[in-house]
Amino acid sequence: MSLNSQLEVRNLSVHFHTIDGTLRVIQGLNLQVSPKEMVGIAGETGCGKSVTAKLVLGILPMPPAQVVSGSILFSGTDLLTLSAKDREGVKQQIAYIPQDPMTSLNPTFTIGSLLLDAIVWRQSGGSLIRYFRKRHTGREVRNAREYAVDLLSRVDIPAPEQVMRRYPIELSGGMRQRVLMATALIGHPKLLVADEPTTALDVTIQKRTLGLLQEKIEEEHLAGIYITHDLGVARNICHRTYVMYAGTVVESGPTKALLDRPFHPYTAGLVRSIPKLTREPYEGIPGQVLDYLNPPEGCRFHPRCSRRMAVCRQTSAPEYRVEKDRWVACHLFSEKDG
Amino acid sequence: MTDGSTVLTKPAAPEPGSDGLSGDGMTRVHEIRRGLRRFMKNRLALIGLIFTLGMVLLAVFAPVISPYPEDAGLKVHFDKQLMPPDRDHWFGTDEVGRDVLSRLLFGARISLLLCVIVLGIAFAIGVPLGLCAGYFEGAVGQVIMRITDVVSSIPFLVLALAVSAALSPSLQNSMLAIAFIWWRSFCRLAYGETLSLKQEDFVMASRSIGASHRHIMFREILPNMSSTLLVKITLDAGYAILVGTAVSFLGAGASPPTPEWGIMVASGRHYLPDSWWVSLFPGLAIFFTVLSFNLLGDGLRDFFHVEVE
Amino acid sequence: MKPDILEIKRLRKYFFRKRRIARLSFRSKITVIRALSECSFKVRKGETFCVVGESGSGKTTLARTIAHLYEPTSGAIILNGEPVSHLEGETLKSYRRKVQMVFQDPSAALNPRQTIAQSIALPLRVHCRLSGHERKQRVRELVGLVQLPVEYMQRYPHALSGGQKQRVGIARALAPEPELLLLDEPTSALDVSVQAKMLELLSDLQDRLGLTYLLITHNLSIVRNLADHIAVMYLGRIVEHGPAEGIFKNPLHPYTRALLSAIPVITEAERQHIPEEITLDGEIPSPTDVQKNCGFVTRCQDRLPACRANAPPELTEARSEHWVGCYHHGSAEGVVV
């Protein structure tokens, strides 16, 4: 755990209360992100990666959700202990790039309008009155507009003044995603949370968008979290990756090493499931994602694991440090812990 | 509704060859119980359901439970006129000495019957028309929808008054007339639903399989609008009862001695405010009945809407 | 040499939309969306023919037009030597028996109000003369064929997982014993660990039943493992098509090369198999614009003056069976340079 962290999640456990019972969604999660670093959270549907992101962003509805233990340290402050007002203040420093550019922009406003609203709101420090006053002051609006045009050009949008006048429906998916990136950069955030922003994009557009994102992380000294189910994308843009399964981190480390030499049986299974350009054989992982109402005793992956041992049925594994910066939550590595 | 279940996926049924993990998936009984639990969470809907069921039961068993069943007919008691509510007559008596409570119970029968007939006819005409208009579109669709537009311009009460002026005022005549224009909103609803359901992949799949038009319309599209139609019927039921009583209140519908709520309110008007019970109780009956259907309808809408997600 | 089961000749599909000229005007003009322009290729019996492209390439429209969900605007579709471009009634019905489609989103492709058994039985009801008992038997066989437990027959789609629903979709498509199966992104909506099993099932079924697959996808890793032949589409046109090995080892069209280089590879070993970094700039033209020249010219890094000045290039056979439509590789008749 470095002192340089922008965000540190310690031993986080989250429960969801539904009609059918209590779902134990996140279990003992640990992760850490430093500035200028892009960290990936990779996993399949339902592994809890979106829940984690929403919790960090502060947009997880808390009555059904309940944080049972753990802390989320942002610049040293535990977000979970903050008052509602302070939490809102912190939100200004955390930016969010949502998943689907098609539905994330309000279609009834022009791009300029959307950006101006966001910029002026940011400058109003949470006061509605101040916001309305600024929004209708010529000088403030002019400054905000200049800032908006600058932001758009920084995300490689051609002819930004014209784009300001356009409606989202007139823009392509790639452009819309870049607009969302520009919105995320307002006010110089410290942390960026990107929730699969390129899933809906074509592969060639995705490449360009990822390149742009990487640039911005560097330029703005941002700490970034990239949520994805696509391991190839993680390899492309994430320095380090956390692989999640059923609400726990099963393995973490530098992305390339993790994918070339996976340690945890789930990671290995996942990598093996994907058809490769080398045409090597591929096979899936047997079994089904677990039932969050009644998770199995011990390691959550053990029912599907081909290398399970007796101990796996009883206790879940802590994170063992296998190499200098690689951690695995698996009993197979208990001796290698160094 | 922002409960957590929209964030997560539901626990899925196991695949073959798995180690028998999470049990046998969802059985029908389990599903029904889960659905009921969800419905019960909506307090108002529950109230609506209870009131509606209560009203139906009261109406069905009216001849058995009313204290003075003969008062619903031609019997009059000039010795008991306008008696206030007391132990023998819980809701008092009207201007010719009839027990208000008994007449209310029989009135419930009339209102419910009327509701069933009107909605039944409207549904039978409107839904197939809307379905065809939405499915075939083109000239057929245009013709049907323009006729619907014309019919939509006819106000219920004005039509009922016109019918009663042309023929003799009777509840049957006016309600039949109303039924024959009530179909318009069913038609429009079915049209809209059909247009959107037509775009669904499973409808396209049926087309690519070569299913007939009839199959697609009645087996693929229609069943998938059943929840919307059910909500509409429930909400319309309340409104239909209201229209029926209004028609009678205006004198264009039922005539005495029929124990219909509308004319009960109308005839009781003359004795306000001294003999308030003659008008008030029928009025309250109308109010509670319409309210129950509305609450039930809203509750059903919430219930189905969440499931759709 | 296996016979051709399907031949597509200069297939075009245009969609015509009436649009008002200005917001408050009554006058309208007709905009044309050129979803497919001049597509030609052949599919051999028993092979897996993959059509790749990004959104707007026209690949889904191609599949749907072949499935006769859309009527072709012009051009020919030929099945087993018989022209089938415009069909009605009984001929259409017998065509539908031979050509079936599996849809992308397994949740949307099944009627939520019908049981699995009912969904699978539908093609049998339409095409086969079977008694109720025989039909049930056949459904049971199909359910076993896609490796689902028999108990699932009475369940409704929402009780099944995505992978299971997709298997139902496959079982339904196989019910009338088709010859050609059109698969529109069959694994895109599935998780990675389920995807592998699905692909294995599809391969297995192909071997067992002698099916021909026309697979639409944007996932090139899947294509590399499954395809015998590949066609690359861009803006409604096929820009390159040929044997899978040839396309991957020697991509000729600049778009194909850019597409391959953009594949997000997982392992270092895979990186050897794709061309080096090509990041495309520029914007994609709208499908409503008439292509006066090569549609890729706005983003192509190897563009020549000829590319902008001339009509969209025709496909020429650059290598054996490997066709490409690019001014760098022939297509030079009457070209202004």
mmCIF file of N, CA and C in Angstrom, chain A residues 288, chain B residues 12-16, chain C residues 106 110 116 146-149 152 155 157-171 190 194 198:
data_model
loop_
_atom_site.group_PDB
_atom_site.id
_atom_site.type_symbol
_atom_site.label_atom_id
_atom_site.label_comp_id
_atom_site.label_asym_id
_atom_site.label_seq_id
_atom_site.Cartn_x
_atom_site.Cartn_y
_atom_site.Cartn_z
ATOM 1 N N GLN A 288 -21.659 -22.198 -13.062
ATOM 2 C CA GLN A 288 -22.444 -20.986 -13.243
ATOM 3 C C GLN A 288 -22.029 -19.963 -12.206
ATOM 4 N N ALA B 12 -29.089 -17.047 -11.489
ATOM 5 C CA ALA B 12 -29.531 -17.786 -12.664
ATOM 6 C C ALA B 12 -29.657 -19.267 -12.370
ATOM 7 N N ALA B 13 -30.386 -19.954 -13.210
ATOM 8 C CA ALA B 13 -30.548 -21.400 -13.055
ATOM 9 C C ALA B 13 -29.242 -22.084 -13.450
ATOM 10 N N PRO B 14 -28.924 -23.227 -12.873
ATOM 11 C CA PRO B 14 -27.629 -23.871 -13.152
ATOM 12 C C PRO B 14 -27.605 -24.545 -14.513
ATOM 13 N N GLU B 15 -26.447 -24.687 -15.064
ATOM 14 C CA GLU B 15 -26.305 -25.357 -16.342
ATOM 15 C C GLU B 15 -26.127 -26.843 -16.091
ATOM 16 N N PRO B 16 -26.369 -27.649 -17.114
ATOM 17 C CA PRO B 16 -26.177 -29.096 -16.926
ATOM 18 C C PRO B 16 -24.697 -29.389 -16.693
ATOM 19 N N PRO C 106 -30.193 -12.879 -26.861
ATOM 20 C CA PRO C 106 -31.033 -14.045 -26.557
ATOM 21 C C PRO C 106 -32.268 -13.688 -25.734
ATOM 22 N N LEU C 110 -36.639 -14.417 -27.671
ATOM 23 C CA LEU C 110 -37.638 -15.390 -27.244
ATOM 24 C C LEU C 110 -38.860 -14.671 -26.707
ATOM 25 N N ILE C 116 -40.253 -22.559 -23.243
ATOM 26 C CA ILE C 116 -39.166 -22.955 -24.139
ATOM 27 C C ILE C 116 -39.686 -23.949 -25.171
ATOM 28 N N VAL C 146 -28.793 -29.323 -27.976
ATOM 29 C CA VAL C 146 -28.090 -28.124 -27.530
ATOM 30 C C VAL C 146 -27.670 -28.226 -26.070
ATOM 31 N N GLN C 147 -27.728 -29.429 -25.537
ATOM 32 C CA GLN C 147 -27.229 -29.703 -24.192
ATOM 33 C C GLN C 147 -27.934 -28.921 -23.096
ATOM 34 N N LEU C 148 -29.240 -28.871 -23.170
ATOM 35 C CA LEU C 148 -30.021 -28.315 -22.083
ATOM 36 C C LEU C 148 -30.792 -29.452 -21.423
ATOM 37 N N PRO C 149 -31.008 -29.386 -20.116
ATOM 38 C CA PRO C 149 -31.777 -30.456 -19.477
ATOM 39 C C PRO C 149 -33.236 -30.421 -19.907
ATOM 40 N N TYR C 152 -36.122 -28.116 -18.603
ATOM 41 C CA TYR C 152 -36.230 -26.712 -18.979
ATOM 42 C C TYR C 152 -37.337 -26.462 -20.001
ATOM 43 N N ARG C 155 -40.120 -24.321 -18.823
ATOM 44 C CA ARG C 155 -39.801 -23.051 -18.189
ATOM 45 C C ARG C 155 -40.015 -21.895 -19.143
ATOM 46 N N PRO C 157 -38.598 -18.060 -20.527
ATOM 47 C CA PRO C 157 -37.251 -17.520 -20.783
ATOM 48 C C PRO C 157 -36.620 -16.793 -19.607
ATOM 49 N N HIS C 158 -37.399 -16.080 -18.818
ATOM 50 C CA HIS C 158 -36.743 -15.306 -17.767
ATOM 51 C C HIS C 158 -36.102 -16.176 -16.703
ATOM 52 N N ALA C 159 -36.432 -17.461 -16.676
ATOM 53 C CA ALA C 159 -35.815 -18.342 -15.697
ATOM 54 C C ALA C 159 -34.478 -18.898 -16.184
ATOM 55 N N LEU C 160 -34.083 -18.553 -17.384
ATOM 56 C CA LEU C 160 -32.848 -19.093 -17.942
ATOM 57 C C LEU C 160 -31.762 -18.034 -18.009
ATOM 58 N N SER C 161 -30.513 -18.485 -18.022
ATOM 59 C CA SER C 161 -29.413 -17.534 -18.163
ATOM 60 C C SER C 161 -29.247 -17.171 -19.638
ATOM 61 N N GLY C 162 -28.416 -16.184 -19.904
ATOM 62 C CA GLY C 162 -28.190 -15.730 -21.276
ATOM 63 C C GLY C 162 -27.703 -16.849 -22.177
ATOM 64 N N GLY C 163 -26.731 -17.598 -21.687
ATOM 65 C CA GLY C 163 -26.186 -18.694 -22.489
ATOM 66 C C GLY C 163 -27.244 -19.750 -22.784
ATOM 67 N N GLN C 164 -28.078 -20.038 -21.807
ATOM 68 C CA GLN C 164 -29.124 -21.039 -22.011
ATOM 69 C C GLN C 164 -30.162 -20.553 -23.006
ATOM 70 N N LYS C 165 -30.501 -19.274 -22.915
ATOM 71 C CA LYS C 165 -31.475 -18.722 -23.856
ATOM 72 C C LYS C 165 -30.938 -18.783 -25.276
ATOM 73 N N GLN C 166 -29.666 -18.546 -25.421
ATOM 74 C CA GLN C 166 -29.087 -18.586 -26.758
ATOM 75 C C GLN C 166 -29.123 -20.007 -27.306
ATOM 76 N N ARG C 167 -28.945 -20.979 -26.426
ATOM 77 C CA ARG C 167 -29.057 -22.368 -26.868
ATOM 78 C C ARG C 167 -30.470 -22.665 -27.355
ATOM 79 N N VAL C 168 -31.448 -22.103 -26.667
ATOM 80 C CA VAL C 168 -32.833 -22.290 -27.094
ATOM 81 C C VAL C 168 -33.007 -21.694 -28.490
ATOM 82 N N GLY C 169 -32.432 -20.520 -28.690
ATOM 83 C CA GLY C 169 -32.504 -19.877 -30.004
ATOM 84 C C GLY C 169 -31.912 -20.779 -31.075
ATOM 85 N N ILE C 170 -30.818 -21.431 -30.749
ATOM 86 C CA ILE C 170 -30.183 -22.330 -31.714
ATOM 87 C C ILE C 170 -31.070 -23.548 -31.956
ATOM 88 N N ALA C 171 -31.613 -24.109 -30.875
ATOM 89 C CA ALA C 171 -32.486 -25.277 -31.036
ATOM 90 C C ALA C 171 -33.670 -24.938 -31.931
ATOM 91 N N LEU C 190 -23.069 -12.443 -24.555
ATOM 92 C CA LEU C 190 -22.758 -13.427 -23.514
ATOM 93 C C LEU C 190 -21.432 -13.132 -22.834
ATOM 94 N N VAL C 194 -18.936 -18.146 -20.962
ATOM 95 C CA VAL C 194 -20.048 -18.869 -21.582
ATOM 96 C C VAL C 194 -19.853 -18.924 -23.096
ATOM 97 N N MET C 198 -20.380 -21.874 -26.105
ATOM 98 C CA MET C 198 -21.328 -21.668 -27.188
ATOM 99 C C MET C 198 -20.653 -21.935 -28.535
#
